[in-house]
mmCIF file of C-alpha atoms and ligand atoms in Angstrom:
data_model
loop_
_atom_site.group_PDB
_atom_site.id
_atom_site.type_symbol
_atom_site.label_atom_id
_atom_site.label_comp_id
_atom_site.label_asym_id
_atom_site.label_seq_id
_atom_site.Cartn_x
_atom_site.Cartn_y
_atom_site.Cartn_z
ATOM 1 C CA MET A 19 27.460 -5.449 -5.559
ATOM 2 C CA LYS A 20 24.042 -5.329 -7.630
ATOM 3 C CA VAL A 21 20.812 -5.586 -6.903
ATOM 4 C CA THR A 22 17.586 -5.492 -9.586
ATOM 5 C CA ILE A 23 14.306 -6.091 -8.486
ATOM 6 C CA ILE A 24 12.352 -8.546 -9.352
ATOM 7 C CA TYR A 25 8.955 -8.901 -8.000
ATOM 8 C CA ASP A 26 7.292 -4.690 -6.551
ATOM 9 C CA ASN A 27 3.355 -3.515 -6.758
ATOM 10 C CA GLU A 28 4.616 -1.147 -9.283
ATOM 11 C CA THR A 29 7.060 -1.501 -12.153
ATOM 12 C CA TRP A 30 10.101 0.696 -13.277
ATOM 13 C CA GLN A 31 11.238 -0.943 -17.018
ATOM 14 C CA PRO A 32 8.352 -1.442 -19.021
ATOM 15 C CA GLY A 33 7.891 -4.982 -20.657
ATOM 16 C CA LEU A 34 7.850 -6.338 -16.898
ATOM 17 C CA GLU A 35 4.351 -7.447 -14.734
ATOM 18 C CA ALA A 36 3.869 -6.026 -11.382
ATOM 19 C CA ALA A 37 2.130 -7.373 -9.200
ATOM 20 C CA TRP A 38 2.076 -7.246 -4.913
ATOM 21 C CA GLY A 39 4.928 -8.554 -2.977
ATOM 22 C CA PHE A 40 8.570 -8.475 -3.096
ATOM 23 C CA SER A 41 11.452 -9.727 -4.812
ATOM 24 C CA CYS A 42 14.697 -9.152 -5.659
ATOM 25 C CA LEU A 43 18.485 -10.657 -6.944
ATOM 26 C CA VAL A 44 21.707 -9.214 -5.177
ATOM 27 C CA GLU A 45 24.521 -10.063 -6.696
ATOM 28 C CA ALA A 46 28.094 -9.272 -5.305
ATOM 29 C CA ASN A 47 31.224 -11.328 -5.033
ATOM 30 C CA GLY A 48 30.742 -13.416 -8.065
ATOM 31 C CA GLN A 49 27.269 -15.255 -5.120
ATOM 32 C CA ARG A 50 24.058 -14.940 -6.679
ATOM 33 C CA LEU A 51 21.561 -14.869 -3.522
ATOM 34 C CA LEU A 52 17.382 -14.536 -4.460
ATOM 35 C CA PHE A 53 15.379 -12.359 -1.761
ATOM 36 C CA ASP A 54 11.948 -13.719 -1.896
ATOM 37 C CA THR A 55 10.202 -15.123 -4.305
ATOM 38 C CA GLY A 56 6.915 -12.331 -4.071
ATOM 39 C CA GLY A 57 3.560 -13.859 -4.528
ATOM 40 C CA ARG A 58 3.346 -15.496 -7.645
ATOM 41 C CA GLY A 59 5.941 -17.964 -8.885
ATOM 42 C CA ASP A 60 4.645 -17.777 -12.797
ATOM 43 C CA ILE A 61 5.107 -13.892 -12.760
ATOM 44 C CA LEU A 62 8.202 -14.075 -10.567
ATOM 45 C CA LEU A 63 9.939 -16.407 -13.517
ATOM 46 C CA GLN A 64 8.349 -14.163 -16.137
ATOM 47 C CA ASN A 65 10.222 -11.690 -14.899
ATOM 48 C CA LEU A 66 13.390 -13.644 -14.308
ATOM 49 C CA GLU A 67 13.165 -14.365 -18.197
ATOM 50 C CA THR A 68 12.169 -11.069 -19.037
ATOM 51 C CA LEU A 69 15.668 -9.504 -17.535
ATOM 52 C CA ASN A 70 17.358 -12.666 -19.088
ATOM 53 C CA LEU A 71 18.339 -13.841 -15.256
ATOM 54 C CA ALA A 72 18.497 -17.448 -15.200
ATOM 55 C CA PRO A 73 16.359 -19.176 -12.401
ATOM 56 C CA ARG A 74 19.059 -22.238 -12.330
ATOM 57 C CA SER A 75 21.806 -19.947 -11.909
ATOM 58 C CA ILE A 76 20.385 -19.355 -8.719
ATOM 59 C CA SER A 77 21.248 -21.294 -5.387
ATOM 60 C CA GLU A 78 20.625 -19.703 -2.786
ATOM 61 C CA ILE A 79 17.182 -18.543 -1.616
ATOM 62 C CA PHE A 80 16.493 -15.932 1.517
ATOM 63 C CA ILE A 81 12.887 -15.541 2.183
ATOM 64 C CA SER A 82 12.145 -12.766 5.252
ATOM 65 C CA HIS A 83 8.956 -14.349 6.650
ATOM 66 C CA GLY A 84 5.951 -16.560 5.604
ATOM 67 C CA HIS A 85 3.846 -14.252 4.054
ATOM 68 C CA TRP A 86 2.374 -15.369 1.058
ATOM 69 C CA ASP A 87 3.765 -11.799 -1.173
ATOM 70 C CA HIS A 88 7.215 -13.099 -0.671
ATOM 71 C CA LEU A 89 6.952 -16.952 -0.244
ATOM 72 C CA GLY A 90 4.168 -17.424 -3.145
ATOM 73 C CA GLY A 91 6.982 -17.407 -5.848
ATOM 74 C CA LEU A 92 8.656 -20.196 -3.945
ATOM 75 C CA ALA A 93 7.740 -23.739 -4.905
ATOM 76 C CA ASP A 94 7.371 -22.882 -9.000
ATOM 77 C CA LEU A 95 11.444 -21.330 -8.673
ATOM 78 C CA LEU A 96 12.301 -24.941 -6.611
ATOM 79 C CA ARG A 97 10.663 -26.562 -9.508
ATOM 80 C CA LEU A 98 13.045 -25.430 -11.456
ATOM 81 C CA HIS A 99 16.128 -25.764 -9.336
ATOM 82 C CA ARG A 100 15.259 -28.375 -6.619
ATOM 83 C CA ASP A 101 19.057 -28.356 -5.545
ATOM 84 C CA ALA A 102 19.026 -24.736 -4.155
ATOM 85 C CA ARG A 103 19.145 -23.699 -1.112
ATOM 86 C CA VAL A 104 16.343 -22.336 1.343
ATOM 87 C CA TYR A 105 17.008 -20.248 4.743
ATOM 88 C CA LEU A 106 13.948 -19.409 6.240
ATOM 89 C CA PRO A 107 13.334 -17.819 9.300
ATOM 90 C CA TRP A 108 12.893 -20.507 12.227
ATOM 91 C CA SER A 109 9.227 -19.750 13.120
ATOM 92 C CA CYS A 110 8.124 -20.752 8.600
ATOM 93 C CA SER A 111 7.231 -23.972 7.814
ATOM 94 C CA ARG A 112 9.579 -25.442 5.572
ATOM 95 C CA PRO A 113 8.048 -25.670 1.552
ATOM 96 C CA PRO A 114 7.979 -29.573 0.936
ATOM 97 C CA GLU A 115 10.117 -28.510 -2.408
ATOM 98 C CA ALA A 116 12.538 -27.492 -0.956
ATOM 99 C CA ARG A 117 15.207 -30.467 -0.291
ATOM 100 C CA GLU A 118 17.909 -27.664 1.517
ATOM 101 C CA VAL A 119 16.655 -25.405 4.738
ATOM 102 C CA ILE A 120 18.529 -23.528 6.739
ATOM 103 C CA SER A 121 16.331 -22.646 9.397
ATOM 104 C CA VAL A 122 17.559 -18.731 10.749
ATOM 105 C CA GLN A 123 17.070 -18.148 14.506
ATOM 106 C CA GLY A 124 19.664 -16.153 15.338
ATOM 107 C CA PRO A 125 22.002 -13.760 13.331
ATOM 108 C CA LEU A 126 23.615 -15.727 10.522
ATOM 109 C CA GLU A 127 27.013 -15.803 8.455
ATOM 110 C CA ILE A 128 26.107 -16.670 5.363
ATOM 111 C CA SER A 129 28.950 -16.159 3.233
ATOM 112 C CA GLU A 130 32.137 -13.410 3.426
ATOM 113 C CA ILE A 131 29.482 -10.794 2.291
ATOM 114 C CA PHE A 132 25.594 -11.965 2.857
ATOM 115 C CA PHE A 133 24.852 -11.777 6.573
ATOM 116 C CA SER A 134 20.641 -12.448 8.458
ATOM 117 C CA THR A 135 19.908 -10.420 11.224
ATOM 118 C CA GLY A 136 18.421 -13.410 12.602
ATOM 119 C CA GLU A 137 14.246 -13.875 12.992
ATOM 120 C CA LEU A 138 13.629 -10.914 14.328
ATOM 121 C CA PRO A 139 10.139 -10.223 16.960
ATOM 122 C CA GLY A 140 7.542 -10.245 14.046
ATOM 123 C CA ALA A 141 8.335 -13.283 12.495
ATOM 124 C CA GLU A 142 10.800 -11.575 10.144
ATOM 125 C CA GLN A 143 14.820 -11.656 8.755
ATOM 126 C CA SER A 144 16.663 -9.383 7.289
ATOM 127 C CA LEU A 145 18.591 -9.729 4.662
ATOM 128 C CA VAL A 146 22.448 -7.472 5.851
ATOM 129 C CA VAL A 147 24.933 -7.396 2.889
ATOM 130 C CA LYS A 148 28.868 -5.373 3.281
ATOM 131 C CA THR A 149 30.093 -3.600 0.586
ATOM 132 C CA VAL A 150 33.628 -1.998 1.184
ATOM 133 C CA ASP A 151 31.987 1.213 2.493
ATOM 134 C CA GLY A 152 28.924 -0.192 4.702
ATOM 135 C CA LEU A 153 26.174 -2.216 4.912
ATOM 136 C CA VAL A 154 23.078 -2.220 2.496
ATOM 137 C CA VAL A 155 19.625 -3.822 4.200
ATOM 138 C CA ILE A 156 17.393 -5.384 2.453
ATOM 139 C CA CYS A 157 14.038 -6.262 3.520
ATOM 140 C CA GLY A 158 10.695 -7.896 3.454
ATOM 141 C CA CYS A 159 7.915 -5.535 5.199
ATOM 142 C CA SER A 160 9.979 -5.159 8.183
ATOM 143 C CA HIS A 161 7.220 -6.170 10.338
ATOM 144 C CA PRO A 162 9.973 -5.888 13.149
ATOM 145 C CA GLY A 163 9.896 -2.311 12.603
ATOM 146 C CA VAL A 164 12.775 -0.895 10.382
ATOM 147 C CA GLY A 165 13.925 0.405 14.268
ATOM 148 C CA THR A 166 14.624 -2.718 15.029
ATOM 149 C CA ILE A 167 15.495 -4.257 12.036
ATOM 150 C CA LEU A 168 18.813 -1.083 11.695
ATOM 151 C CA GLU A 169 19.651 -1.929 15.131
ATOM 152 C CA ALA A 170 20.562 -5.220 14.657
ATOM 153 C CA ALA A 171 22.123 -5.000 11.276
ATOM 154 C CA SER A 172 24.593 -2.649 13.271
ATOM 155 C CA SER A 173 25.781 -4.621 15.052
ATOM 156 C CA LEU A 174 27.852 -6.087 11.031
ATOM 157 C CA GLY A 175 29.153 -2.251 10.450
ATOM 158 C CA LYS A 176 27.692 1.118 9.627
ATOM 159 C CA VAL A 177 24.116 0.992 7.597
ATOM 160 C CA LYS A 178 24.662 3.168 3.935
ATOM 161 C CA ALA A 179 21.422 2.055 2.457
ATOM 162 C CA LEU A 180 17.632 0.473 3.189
ATOM 163 C CA ILE A 181 15.650 -1.153 0.507
ATOM 164 C CA GLY A 182 12.627 -3.043 1.102
ATOM 165 C CA GLY A 183 8.960 -2.727 2.129
ATOM 166 C CA LEU A 184 8.342 -0.974 5.122
ATOM 167 C CA HIS A 185 5.135 -1.236 5.524
ATOM 168 C CA GLY A 186 3.461 1.716 7.784
ATOM 169 C CA PHE A 187 6.540 3.539 8.716
ATOM 170 C CA LYS A 188 6.191 7.260 10.055
ATOM 171 C CA GLU A 189 9.816 7.086 12.432
ATOM 172 C CA TYR A 190 11.306 9.523 9.456
ATOM 173 C CA GLU A 191 14.609 10.350 11.537
ATOM 174 C CA VAL A 192 15.940 6.597 11.613
ATOM 175 C CA LEU A 193 16.319 6.914 7.812
ATOM 176 C CA ALA A 194 18.248 10.564 8.070
ATOM 177 C CA ASP A 195 22.113 8.924 8.478
ATOM 178 C CA LEU A 196 20.792 6.670 5.152
ATOM 179 C CA ALA A 197 22.794 7.319 1.832
ATOM 180 C CA LEU A 198 20.166 5.281 0.597
ATOM 181 C CA VAL A 199 16.934 3.983 0.833
ATOM 182 C CA CYS A 200 14.937 2.460 -1.354
ATOM 183 C CA PRO A 201 10.985 2.011 0.276
ATOM 184 C CA CYS A 202 9.410 -0.042 -2.125
ATOM 185 C CA HIS A 203 5.927 -3.115 -1.417
ATOM 186 C CA CYS A 204 3.956 -2.287 1.239
ATOM 187 C CA THR A 205 5.666 0.766 1.995
ATOM 188 C CA GLN A 206 2.838 2.915 3.011
ATOM 189 C CA HIS A 207 4.322 6.115 3.315
ATOM 190 C CA GLN A 208 6.581 6.627 0.647
ATOM 191 C CA ALA A 209 5.429 10.083 -1.032
ATOM 192 C CA GLU A 210 6.430 10.869 2.863
ATOM 193 C CA ILE A 211 9.808 9.257 2.491
ATOM 194 C CA MET A 212 10.475 10.581 -0.814
ATOM 195 C CA THR A 213 9.348 14.611 0.275
ATOM 196 C CA ARG A 214 11.773 14.685 3.099
ATOM 197 C CA TYR A 215 14.835 13.150 1.637
ATOM 198 C CA PRO A 216 14.693 14.163 -1.384
ATOM 199 C CA GLU A 217 18.717 13.455 -1.772
ATOM 200 C CA THR A 218 18.609 9.940 -0.899
ATOM 201 C CA ALA A 219 15.534 8.519 -1.473
ATOM 202 C CA VAL A 220 14.740 6.146 -4.662
ATOM 203 C CA SER A 221 11.354 4.068 -5.800
ATOM 204 C CA GLY A 222 11.804 0.440 -6.874
ATOM 205 C CA GLY A 223 9.326 -1.029 -9.582
ATOM 206 C CA VAL A 224 9.768 -4.208 -11.218
ATOM 207 C CA GLY A 225 13.419 -3.911 -12.887
ATOM 208 C CA LYS A 226 15.282 -1.768 -10.811
ATOM 209 C CA VAL A 227 19.049 -1.612 -10.742
ATOM 210 C CA LEU A 228 20.671 0.059 -7.919
ATOM 211 C CA GLU A 229 24.623 -0.209 -7.781
ATOM 212 C CA PHE A 230 26.859 0.080 -4.810
ATOM 213 C CA GLY A 231 30.677 -0.191 -4.354
HETATM 214 ZN ZN1 ZN B 9 4.271 -9.231 5.252
HETATM 215 ZN ZN1 ZN B 10 5.066 -7.971 2.062
#
């Protein structure tokens, strides 16, 4: 299972563009799912191209929540791939460009490896990916709170990794059992997390690739 960061506030690899927002591509078992779409379609598409990822190869798009920095690139992506299926939180308004929208309210099994926590308080859903030795959780801005997200995900098994924007999160002890945490995008206390968990915390950035068993 592989996660490639496509859109983030910082870059990891030269030649890619950083901007406020988040998106990553999750590839596992021959399945590809794009988590969020960043703030600007032109930057999203440019970064995909630089990373040699064809938009037409992405048939499933998971939107964590309705904020512009996660949803902003969706229309441009859908213009190139009208038939992509969009998983949208229930309270989020439907993008007119989308042909197929799955409105997610409660926990949802997307495939045998991809799951949604369902829309949590804060109008946001997180993606849960099953791997052989635990769950990888991907979050947009963590508006529901990191503790709430991890608790919701843990109904599917043991969480081993967390990737995404953690916003103003400060209850650092809830990360203690994770094998990996990649706090990026809007995470305000990135430095504290890195200092507290030097062995498990890694930085994000556009072009960063995280691989799991
Ligand atoms: Zn947000
Ligand atoms: Zn955000």
